Amino acid sequence: GSSRAGHGDLRMTGMNMASLAKMIQSALHKPVVDGTAIEGRFDLSLKYDEARPESLLEQLRQCGFDFEPAKLPTEYLVVTKK
């Protein structure tokens, strides 16, 4: 699959939901987790207002997705010195 996001344009071809979550995370600059349980690969193309990153969520809602804030445990990889 392939994907491209930026300048108010999001395009995915043959990508899974985890990839979509990563693209949303990149646009919103906040953690996003796939909680859909949707399997398989799909294509998606949409435009949003880059000056208002939340408009990406509005566009995705029109595609049938929903979003909810959640508090989840976070695992970190810590870099240390030998």
PDB file of N, CA and C in Angstrom, residues 2-47:
ATOM      1  N   SER A   2       0.222   2.354  -0.177  1.00  0.00           N
ATOM      2  CA  SER A   2       0.927   3.636  -0.147  1.00  0.00           C
ATOM      3  C   SER A   2       0.044   4.679   0.532  1.00  0.00           C
ATOM      4  N   SER A   3       0.703   5.696   1.044  1.00  0.00           N
ATOM      5  CA  SER A   3      -0.051   6.763   1.702  1.00  0.00           C
ATOM      6  C   SER A   3       0.663   8.079   1.521  1.00  0.00           C
ATOM      7  N   ARG A   4      -0.120   9.145   1.626  1.00  0.00           N
ATOM      8  CA  ARG A   4       0.428  10.497   1.529  1.00  0.00           C
ATOM      9  C   ARG A   4      -0.490  11.421   2.314  1.00  0.00           C
ATOM     10  N   ALA A   5       0.106  12.259   3.123  1.00  0.00           N
ATOM     11  CA  ALA A   5      -0.681  13.237   3.878  1.00  0.00           C
ATOM     12  C   ALA A   5       0.107  14.534   3.952  1.00  0.00           C
ATOM     13  N   GLY A   6      -0.611  15.616   3.898  1.00  0.00           N
ATOM     14  CA  GLY A   6       0.017  16.923   4.019  1.00  0.00           C
ATOM     15  C   GLY A   6      -0.669  17.920   3.119  1.00  0.00           C
ATOM     16  N   HIS A   7      -0.508  19.177   3.450  1.00  0.00           N
ATOM     17  CA  HIS A   7      -1.090  20.272   2.677  1.00  0.00           C
ATOM     18  C   HIS A   7      -2.589  20.097   2.494  1.00  0.00           C
ATOM     19  N   GLY A   8      -3.257  19.555   3.535  1.00  0.00           N
ATOM     20  CA  GLY A   8      -4.700  19.418   3.493  1.00  0.00           C
ATOM     21  C   GLY A   8      -5.197  18.281   2.635  1.00  0.00           C
ATOM     22  N   ASP A   9      -4.312  17.331   2.337  1.00  0.00           N
ATOM     23  CA  ASP A   9      -4.668  16.214   1.470  1.00  0.00           C
ATOM     24  C   ASP A   9      -4.241  14.915   2.139  1.00  0.00           C
ATOM     25  N   LEU A  10      -5.156  13.932   2.224  1.00  0.00           N
ATOM     26  CA  LEU A  10      -4.832  12.626   2.782  1.00  0.00           C
ATOM     27  C   LEU A  10      -5.242  11.579   1.757  1.00  0.00           C
ATOM     28  N   ARG A  11      -4.285  10.744   1.362  1.00  0.00           N
ATOM     29  CA  ARG A  11      -4.558   9.685   0.390  1.00  0.00           C
ATOM     30  C   ARG A  11      -3.925   8.394   0.878  1.00  0.00           C
ATOM     31  N   MET A  12      -4.717   7.334   0.845  1.00  0.00           N
ATOM     32  CA  MET A  12      -4.237   6.010   1.233  1.00  0.00           C
ATOM     33  C   MET A  12      -4.713   5.006   0.196  1.00  0.00           C
ATOM     34  N   THR A  13      -3.834   4.107  -0.194  1.00  0.00           N
ATOM     35  CA  THR A  13      -4.182   3.043  -1.122  1.00  0.00           C
ATOM     36  C   THR A  13      -3.710   1.725  -0.536  1.00  0.00           C
ATOM     37  N   GLY A  14      -4.635   0.805  -0.313  1.00  0.00           N
ATOM     38  CA  GLY A  14      -4.286  -0.504   0.212  1.00  0.00           C
ATOM     39  C   GLY A  14      -3.682  -0.466   1.603  1.00  0.00           C
ATOM     40  N   MET A  15      -4.147   0.467   2.441  1.00  0.00           N
ATOM     41  CA  MET A  15      -3.577   0.622   3.780  1.00  0.00           C
ATOM     42  C   MET A  15      -4.565   0.121   4.834  1.00  0.00           C
ATOM     43  N   ASN A  16      -4.047  -0.193   6.031  1.00  0.00           N
ATOM     44  CA  ASN A  16      -4.903  -0.687   7.114  1.00  0.00           C
ATOM     45  C   ASN A  16      -5.254   0.440   8.091  1.00  0.00           C
ATOM     46  N   MET A  17      -6.080   0.116   9.068  1.00  0.00           N
ATOM     47  CA  MET A  17      -6.547   1.122  10.029  1.00  0.00           C
ATOM     48  C   MET A  17      -5.415   1.664  10.898  1.00  0.00           C
ATOM     49  N   ALA A  18      -4.427   0.835  11.230  1.00  0.00           N
ATOM     50  CA  ALA A  18      -3.295   1.318  12.023  1.00  0.00           C
ATOM     51  C   ALA A  18      -2.572   2.434  11.273  1.00  0.00           C
ATOM     52  N   SER A  19      -2.471   2.304   9.971  1.00  0.00           N
ATOM     53  CA  SER A  19      -1.828   3.349   9.159  1.00  0.00           C
ATOM     54  C   SER A  19      -2.651   4.630   9.165  1.00  0.00           C
ATOM     55  N   LEU A  20      -3.978   4.484   9.092  1.00  0.00           N
ATOM     56  CA  LEU A  20      -4.833   5.665   9.159  1.00  0.00           C
ATOM     57  C   LEU A  20      -4.657   6.367  10.500  1.00  0.00           C
ATOM     58  N   ALA A  21      -4.612   5.607  11.592  1.00  0.00           N
ATOM     59  CA  ALA A  21      -4.426   6.199  12.922  1.00  0.00           C
ATOM     60  C   ALA A  21      -3.117   6.975  12.985  1.00  0.00           C
ATOM     61  N   LYS A  22      -2.061   6.439  12.395  1.00  0.00           N
ATOM     62  CA  LYS A  22      -0.762   7.137  12.390  1.00  0.00           C
ATOM     63  C   LYS A  22      -0.830   8.428  11.596  1.00  0.00           C
ATOM     64  N   MET A  23      -1.570   8.418  10.489  1.00  0.00           N
ATOM     65  CA  MET A  23      -1.699   9.627   9.681  1.00  0.00           C
ATOM     66  C   MET A  23      -2.500  10.697  10.425  1.00  0.00           C
ATOM     67  N   ILE A  24      -3.551  10.283  11.126  1.00  0.00           N
ATOM     68  CA  ILE A  24      -4.335  11.231  11.925  1.00  0.00           C
ATOM     69  C   ILE A  24      -3.459  11.798  13.032  1.00  0.00           C
ATOM     70  N   GLN A  25      -2.687  10.934  13.678  1.00  0.00           N
ATOM     71  CA  GLN A  25      -1.782  11.362  14.747  1.00  0.00           C
ATOM     72  C   GLN A  25      -0.806  12.413  14.237  1.00  0.00           C
ATOM     73  N   SER A  26      -0.267  12.196  13.066  1.00  0.00           N
ATOM     74  CA  SER A  26       0.683  13.147  12.480  1.00  0.00           C
ATOM     75  C   SER A  26       0.021  14.503  12.205  1.00  0.00           C
ATOM     76  N   ALA A  27      -1.196  14.489  11.711  1.00  0.00           N
ATOM     77  CA  ALA A  27      -1.902  15.734  11.394  1.00  0.00           C
ATOM     78  C   ALA A  27      -2.303  16.495  12.658  1.00  0.00           C
ATOM     79  N   LEU A  28      -2.727  15.766  13.705  1.00  0.00           N
ATOM     80  CA  LEU A  28      -3.227  16.412  14.924  1.00  0.00           C
ATOM     81  C   LEU A  28      -2.139  16.679  15.968  1.00  0.00           C
ATOM     82  N   HIS A  29      -0.997  16.041  15.797  1.00  0.00           N
ATOM     83  CA  HIS A  29       0.098  16.161  16.771  1.00  0.00           C
ATOM     84  C   HIS A  29      -0.341  15.723  18.161  1.00  0.00           C
ATOM     85  N   LYS A  30      -1.099  14.606  18.202  1.00  0.00           N
ATOM     86  CA  LYS A  30      -1.503  13.993  19.469  1.00  0.00           C
ATOM     87  C   LYS A  30      -1.671  12.500  19.235  1.00  0.00           C
ATOM     88  N   PRO A  31      -1.497  11.688  20.280  1.00  0.00           N
ATOM     89  CA  PRO A  31      -1.599  10.243  20.103  1.00  0.00           C
ATOM     90  C   PRO A  31      -2.986   9.809  19.623  1.00  0.00           C
ATOM     91  N   VAL A  32      -2.997   8.880  18.677  1.00  0.00           N
ATOM     92  CA  VAL A  32      -4.241   8.320  18.139  1.00  0.00           C
ATOM     93  C   VAL A  32      -4.077   6.801  18.082  1.00  0.00           C
ATOM     94  N   VAL A  33      -5.075   6.082  18.557  1.00  0.00           N
ATOM     95  CA  VAL A  33      -5.049   4.624  18.584  1.00  0.00           C
ATOM     96  C   VAL A  33      -6.234   4.092  17.792  1.00  0.00           C
ATOM     97  N   ASP A  34      -5.998   3.060  16.989  1.00  0.00           N
ATOM     98  CA  ASP A  34      -7.078   2.419  16.238  1.00  0.00           C
ATOM     99  C   ASP A  34      -7.890   1.554  17.185  1.00  0.00           C
ATOM    100  N   GLY A  35      -9.145   1.861  17.358  1.00  0.00           N
ATOM    101  CA  GLY A  35     -10.034   1.063  18.193  1.00  0.00           C
ATOM    102  C   GLY A  35     -11.208   0.519  17.396  1.00  0.00           C
ATOM    103  N   THR A  36     -11.072   0.447  16.067  1.00  0.00           N
ATOM    104  CA  THR A  36     -12.192   0.062  15.207  1.00  0.00           C
ATOM    105  C   THR A  36     -12.381  -1.445  15.081  1.00  0.00           C
ATOM    106  N   ALA A  37     -11.318  -2.215  15.234  1.00  0.00           N
ATOM    107  CA  ALA A  37     -11.325  -3.662  14.983  1.00  0.00           C
ATOM    108  C   ALA A  37     -11.637  -3.976  13.516  1.00  0.00           C
ATOM    109  N   ILE A  38     -11.493  -2.979  12.635  1.00  0.00           N
ATOM    110  CA  ILE A  38     -11.682  -3.192  11.202  1.00  0.00           C
ATOM    111  C   ILE A  38     -10.403  -3.823  10.654  1.00  0.00           C
ATOM    112  N   GLU A  39     -10.553  -4.966   9.989  1.00  0.00           N
ATOM    113  CA  GLU A  39      -9.402  -5.648   9.401  1.00  0.00           C
ATOM    114  C   GLU A  39      -9.377  -5.418   7.899  1.00  0.00           C
ATOM    115  N   GLY A  40      -8.268  -5.719   7.312  1.00  0.00           N
ATOM    116  CA  GLY A  40      -8.128  -5.601   5.872  1.00  0.00           C
ATOM    117  C   GLY A  40      -7.507  -4.280   5.473  1.00  0.00           C
ATOM    118  N   ARG A  41      -7.475  -4.076   4.198  1.00  0.00           N
ATOM    119  CA  ARG A  41      -6.863  -2.877   3.625  1.00  0.00           C
ATOM    120  C   ARG A  41      -7.908  -2.132   2.793  1.00  0.00           C
ATOM    121  N   PHE A  42      -7.737  -0.833   2.697  1.00  0.00           N
ATOM    122  CA  PHE A  42      -8.723  -0.040   1.971  1.00  0.00           C
ATOM    123  C   PHE A  42      -8.071   1.197   1.384  1.00  0.00           C
ATOM    124  N   ASP A  43      -8.809   1.893   0.554  1.00  0.00           N
ATOM    125  CA  ASP A  43      -8.370   3.140  -0.073  1.00  0.00           C
ATOM    126  C   ASP A  43      -9.191   4.277   0.503  1.00  0.00           C
ATOM    127  N   LEU A  44      -8.552   5.421   0.671  1.00  0.00           N
ATOM    128  CA  LEU A  44      -9.236   6.596   1.208  1.00  0.00           C
ATOM    129  C   LEU A  44      -8.569   7.836   0.638  1.00  0.00           C
ATOM    130  N   SER A  45      -9.352   8.785   0.224  1.00  0.00           N
ATOM    131  CA  SER A  45      -8.826  10.049  -0.282  1.00  0.00           C
ATOM    132  C   SER A  45      -9.755  11.165   0.182  1.00  0.00           C
ATOM    133  N   LEU A  46      -9.209  12.156   0.860  1.00  0.00           N
ATOM    134  CA  LEU A  46     -10.021  13.296   1.283  1.00  0.00           C
ATOM    135  C   LEU A  46      -9.170  14.542   1.463  1.00  0.00           C
ATOM    136  N   LYS A  47      -9.838  15.659   1.485  1.00  0.00           N
ATOM    137  CA  LYS A  47      -9.181  16.951   1.686  1.00  0.00           C
ATOM    138  C   LYS A  47      -9.704  17.557   2.981  1.00  0.00           C
TER     139      LYS A  47
END
